[in-house]
Amino acid sequence: MRWRAGLGWVVGDECSGKTSLLRALAAELPCDGGRMEGPALSGAVFWVSPRAPQPEGLTARQWLAAQGRQYPQWSDAVLDRHLAGWQLLDHLDKPLHGLSAGTWRKCIMAAGLASGASLTCLDEPVAGLDQRSVRYLEQALLQASEWT
């Protein structure tokens, strides 16, 4: 399979390997066969599993700041826009373990969109989101795809 630059979707049934593909793209999981190559796979990949345990003792603000230090192309302006767009500003000083599943996903997606990574992998991005948040995600992804 070859992917062109821009927005891409991985769609499939439950347990069909979507998350495993994302983990392999992020070099978190070795490939069983085939090969992956390209500039996006040289370490400039944003991937945070929404199902992974959240780091202990961090607020959302601290976690986002730590993400920003990992990505050289990080944009605080983009992060701020998405934090406001997803109405996350009131949640920034809450501990990660106290966030709802939807709020945690929105934090992950805001960080991914702000990361400036060559490849941003979002697993089940609409799970736990209300309709307004889903519409905002659609808008944000369309805008991000225009930049490529």
PDB file of C-alpha atoms in Angstrom:
ATOM      1  CA  MET A   1       0.000   0.000   0.000  1.00  0.00           C
ATOM      2  CA  ARG A   2       1.256   3.486  -0.794  1.00  0.00           C
ATOM      3  CA  TRP A   3       0.063   6.672   0.804  1.00  0.00           C
ATOM      4  CA  ARG A   4       0.235  10.124  -0.700  1.00  0.00           C
ATOM      5  CA  ALA A   5       0.701  13.241   1.398  1.00  0.00           C
ATOM      6  CA  GLY A   6      -2.456  14.561   2.987  1.00  0.00           C
ATOM      7  CA  LEU A   7      -5.264  13.241   5.094  1.00  0.00           C
ATOM      8  CA  GLY A   8      -5.741   9.471   5.141  1.00  0.00           C
ATOM      9  CA  TRP A   9      -8.132   7.166   6.940  1.00  0.00           C
ATOM     10  CA  VAL A  10      -7.663   3.594   8.062  1.00  0.00           C
ATOM     11  CA  VAL A  11     -11.067   1.918   8.223  1.00  0.00           C
ATOM     12  CA  GLY A  12     -11.912  -1.660   9.123  1.00  0.00           C
ATOM     13  CA  ASP A  13     -13.876  -3.968  11.339  1.00  0.00           C
ATOM     14  CA  GLU A  14     -13.188  -4.443  15.026  1.00  0.00           C
ATOM     15  CA  CYS A  15      -9.870  -6.306  15.590  1.00  0.00           C
ATOM     16  CA  SER A  16      -8.847  -5.951  11.934  1.00  0.00           C
ATOM     17  CA  GLY A  17      -5.432  -4.427  12.701  1.00  0.00           C
ATOM     18  CA  LYS A  18      -6.038  -0.667  12.494  1.00  0.00           C
ATOM     19  CA  THR A  19      -4.368   0.107  15.817  1.00  0.00           C
ATOM     20  CA  SER A  20      -1.562  -2.336  15.070  1.00  0.00           C
ATOM     21  CA  LEU A  21      -0.894  -0.497  11.794  1.00  0.00           C
ATOM     22  CA  LEU A  22      -0.734   2.837  13.626  1.00  0.00           C
ATOM     23  CA  ARG A  23       1.591   1.352  16.232  1.00  0.00           C
ATOM     24  CA  ALA A  24       3.839  -0.034  13.469  1.00  0.00           C
ATOM     25  CA  LEU A  25       3.913   3.356  11.719  1.00  0.00           C
ATOM     26  CA  ALA A  26       5.018   4.880  15.014  1.00  0.00           C
ATOM     27  CA  ALA A  27       7.724   2.184  15.404  1.00  0.00           C
ATOM     28  CA  GLU A  28       6.066   0.992  18.613  1.00  0.00           C
ATOM     29  CA  LEU A  29       5.327  -2.414  17.127  1.00  0.00           C
ATOM     30  CA  PRO A  30       7.586  -4.380  14.753  1.00  0.00           C
ATOM     31  CA  CYS A  31       6.215  -5.340  11.340  1.00  0.00           C
ATOM     32  CA  ASP A  32       5.580  -9.017  10.681  1.00  0.00           C
ATOM     33  CA  GLY A  33       6.192  -8.609   6.953  1.00  0.00           C
ATOM     34  CA  GLY A  34       6.478  -6.088   4.174  1.00  0.00           C
ATOM     35  CA  ARG A  35       8.284  -2.817   4.657  1.00  0.00           C
ATOM     36  CA  MET A  36       7.654   0.774   5.605  1.00  0.00           C
ATOM     37  CA  GLU A  37       9.804   3.569   4.388  1.00  0.00           C
ATOM     38  CA  GLY A  38       9.694   7.260   3.818  1.00  0.00           C
ATOM     39  CA  PRO A  39      10.580  10.513   5.518  1.00  0.00           C
ATOM     40  CA  ALA A  40       7.534  10.370   7.781  1.00  0.00           C
ATOM     41  CA  LEU A  41       8.872   7.215   9.392  1.00  0.00           C
ATOM     42  CA  SER A  42      12.248   8.590  10.390  1.00  0.00           C
ATOM     43  CA  GLY A  43      11.127   9.616  13.872  1.00  0.00           C
ATOM     44  CA  ALA A  44       8.770  12.472  13.082  1.00  0.00           C
ATOM     45  CA  VAL A  45       5.621  10.544  13.996  1.00  0.00           C
ATOM     46  CA  PHE A  46       3.070  11.619  16.579  1.00  0.00           C
ATOM     47  CA  TRP A  47       1.350   8.680  18.260  1.00  0.00           C
ATOM     48  CA  VAL A  48      -0.274   8.460  21.668  1.00  0.00           C
ATOM     49  CA  SER A  49      -2.615   5.572  22.306  1.00  0.00           C
ATOM     50  CA  PRO A  50      -5.795   6.806  23.973  1.00  0.00           C
ATOM     51  CA  ARG A  51      -6.016   3.416  25.709  1.00  0.00           C
ATOM     52  CA  ALA A  52      -2.537   3.514  27.240  1.00  0.00           C
ATOM     53  CA  PRO A  53      -2.339   4.373  30.928  1.00  0.00           C
ATOM     54  CA  GLN A  54      -1.956   8.093  31.437  1.00  0.00           C
ATOM     55  CA  PRO A  55       1.300   9.259  33.005  1.00  0.00           C
ATOM     56  CA  GLU A  56       0.946   9.500  36.784  1.00  0.00           C
ATOM     57  CA  GLY A  57       1.018  12.816  38.579  1.00  0.00           C
ATOM     58  CA  LEU A  58       0.683  15.085  35.538  1.00  0.00           C
ATOM     59  CA  THR A  59      -1.945  17.659  34.750  1.00  0.00           C
ATOM     60  CA  ALA A  60      -3.125  18.078  31.183  1.00  0.00           C
ATOM     61  CA  ARG A  61      -1.071  21.292  30.951  1.00  0.00           C
ATOM     62  CA  GLN A  62       2.106  19.506  32.096  1.00  0.00           C
ATOM     63  CA  TRP A  63       1.520  16.618  29.691  1.00  0.00           C
ATOM     64  CA  LEU A  64       0.983  19.017  26.775  1.00  0.00           C
ATOM     65  CA  ALA A  65       4.160  20.930  27.680  1.00  0.00           C
ATOM     66  CA  ALA A  66       6.106  17.645  27.698  1.00  0.00           C
ATOM     67  CA  GLN A  67       4.709  16.802  24.261  1.00  0.00           C
ATOM     68  CA  GLY A  68       5.838  20.182  22.976  1.00  0.00           C
ATOM     69  CA  ARG A  69       9.422  19.478  24.035  1.00  0.00           C
ATOM     70  CA  GLN A  70       9.461  16.269  21.950  1.00  0.00           C
ATOM     71  CA  TYR A  71       8.602  17.834  18.573  1.00  0.00           C
ATOM     72  CA  PRO A  72      10.885  20.424  16.959  1.00  0.00           C
ATOM     73  CA  GLN A  73       8.065  21.738  14.744  1.00  0.00           C
ATOM     74  CA  TRP A  74       5.639  22.134  17.668  1.00  0.00           C
ATOM     75  CA  SER A  75       3.341  25.176  17.459  1.00  0.00           C
ATOM     76  CA  ASP A  76       1.980  26.740  20.647  1.00  0.00           C
ATOM     77  CA  ALA A  77      -0.351  28.872  18.491  1.00  0.00           C
ATOM     78  CA  VAL A  78      -1.863  25.770  16.880  1.00  0.00           C
ATOM     79  CA  LEU A  79      -2.186  24.109  20.292  1.00  0.00           C
ATOM     80  CA  ASP A  80      -3.918  27.171  21.748  1.00  0.00           C
ATOM     81  CA  ARG A  81      -6.352  27.267  18.809  1.00  0.00           C
ATOM     82  CA  HIS A  82      -7.311  23.620  19.302  1.00  0.00           C
ATOM     83  CA  LEU A  83      -7.523  23.877  23.086  1.00  0.00           C
ATOM     84  CA  ALA A  84     -10.018  26.710  22.629  1.00  0.00           C
ATOM     85  CA  GLY A  85     -11.835  24.973  19.772  1.00  0.00           C
ATOM     86  CA  TRP A  86     -12.346  21.813  21.818  1.00  0.00           C
ATOM     87  CA  GLN A  87     -13.149  23.855  24.941  1.00  0.00           C
ATOM     88  CA  LEU A  88     -10.281  22.319  26.888  1.00  0.00           C
ATOM     89  CA  LEU A  89      -9.024  25.451  28.639  1.00  0.00           C
ATOM     90  CA  ASP A  90     -10.943  24.675  31.851  1.00  0.00           C
ATOM     91  CA  HIS A  91      -9.411  21.181  31.959  1.00  0.00           C
ATOM     92  CA  LEU A  92      -5.711  22.063  31.671  1.00  0.00           C
ATOM     93  CA  ASP A  93      -4.968  22.017  35.387  1.00  0.00           C
ATOM     94  CA  LYS A  94      -6.817  18.771  36.074  1.00  0.00           C
ATOM     95  CA  PRO A  95      -4.826  15.577  36.594  1.00  0.00           C
ATOM     96  CA  LEU A  96      -4.808  13.349  33.523  1.00  0.00           C
ATOM     97  CA  HIS A  97      -6.410  10.482  35.428  1.00  0.00           C
ATOM     98  CA  GLY A  98      -9.353  12.782  36.215  1.00  0.00           C
ATOM     99  CA  LEU A  99     -10.176  13.547  32.574  1.00  0.00           C
ATOM    100  CA  SER A 100     -13.057  11.866  30.801  1.00  0.00           C
ATOM    101  CA  ALA A 101     -12.186   9.593  27.878  1.00  0.00           C
ATOM    102  CA  GLY A 102     -13.423  12.218  25.432  1.00  0.00           C
ATOM    103  CA  THR A 103     -11.433  15.039  27.052  1.00  0.00           C
ATOM    104  CA  TRP A 104      -8.285  12.870  27.073  1.00  0.00           C
ATOM    105  CA  ARG A 105      -8.771  12.117  23.344  1.00  0.00           C
ATOM    106  CA  LYS A 106      -9.218  15.818  22.601  1.00  0.00           C
ATOM    107  CA  CYS A 107      -5.951  16.583  24.456  1.00  0.00           C
ATOM    108  CA  ILE A 108      -4.184  13.913  22.390  1.00  0.00           C
ATOM    109  CA  MET A 109      -5.600  15.270  19.146  1.00  0.00           C
ATOM    110  CA  ALA A 110      -4.750  18.879  20.030  1.00  0.00           C
ATOM    111  CA  ALA A 111      -1.171  17.788  20.749  1.00  0.00           C
ATOM    112  CA  GLY A 112      -1.003  15.771  17.533  1.00  0.00           C
ATOM    113  CA  LEU A 113      -2.204  18.687  15.428  1.00  0.00           C
ATOM    114  CA  ALA A 114       0.238  21.045  17.186  1.00  0.00           C
ATOM    115  CA  SER A 115       3.175  18.626  16.939  1.00  0.00           C
ATOM    116  CA  GLY A 116       4.236  19.510  13.410  1.00  0.00           C
ATOM    117  CA  ALA A 117       5.080  15.820  12.939  1.00  0.00           C
ATOM    118  CA  SER A 118       5.331  14.471   9.410  1.00  0.00           C
ATOM    119  CA  LEU A 119       2.797  11.816  10.356  1.00  0.00           C
ATOM    120  CA  THR A 120       0.105  12.166  13.016  1.00  0.00           C
ATOM    121  CA  CYS A 121      -1.696   8.958  13.963  1.00  0.00           C
ATOM    122  CA  LEU A 122      -5.035   9.285  15.741  1.00  0.00           C
ATOM    123  CA  ASP A 123      -6.705   6.075  16.900  1.00  0.00           C
ATOM    124  CA  GLU A 124     -10.525   6.078  16.969  1.00  0.00           C
ATOM    125  CA  PRO A 125     -10.594   9.873  17.127  1.00  0.00           C
ATOM    126  CA  VAL A 126     -14.374  10.276  17.505  1.00  0.00           C
ATOM    127  CA  ALA A 127     -14.823   7.747  20.323  1.00  0.00           C
ATOM    128  CA  GLY A 128     -16.221   9.503  23.375  1.00  0.00           C
ATOM    129  CA  LEU A 129     -16.795  12.818  21.581  1.00  0.00           C
ATOM    130  CA  ASP A 130     -20.026  14.796  21.453  1.00  0.00           C
ATOM    131  CA  GLN A 131     -21.345  16.062  18.102  1.00  0.00           C
ATOM    132  CA  ARG A 132     -19.859  19.537  18.522  1.00  0.00           C
ATOM    133  CA  SER A 133     -16.427  18.043  19.164  1.00  0.00           C
ATOM    134  CA  VAL A 134     -16.766  15.722  16.156  1.00  0.00           C
ATOM    135  CA  ARG A 135     -17.634  18.709  13.945  1.00  0.00           C
ATOM    136  CA  TYR A 136     -14.624  20.596  15.309  1.00  0.00           C
ATOM    137  CA  LEU A 137     -12.396  17.584  14.584  1.00  0.00           C
ATOM    138  CA  GLU A 138     -13.669  17.421  10.990  1.00  0.00           C
ATOM    139  CA  GLN A 139     -12.937  21.130  10.549  1.00  0.00           C
ATOM    140  CA  ALA A 140      -9.472  20.831  12.131  1.00  0.00           C
ATOM    141  CA  LEU A 141      -8.515  17.839   9.960  1.00  0.00           C
ATOM    142  CA  LEU A 142      -9.691  19.564   6.795  1.00  0.00           C
ATOM    143  CA  GLN A 143      -7.622  22.627   7.675  1.00  0.00           C
ATOM    144  CA  ALA A 144      -4.581  20.495   8.506  1.00  0.00           C
ATOM    145  CA  SER A 145      -4.884  18.604   5.204  1.00  0.00           C
ATOM    146  CA  GLU A 146      -4.806  21.918   3.317  1.00  0.00           C
ATOM    147  CA  TRP A 147      -1.304  22.589   4.722  1.00  0.00           C
ATOM    148  CA  THR A 148       0.237  19.539   3.054  1.00  0.00           C
TER     149      THR A 148
END
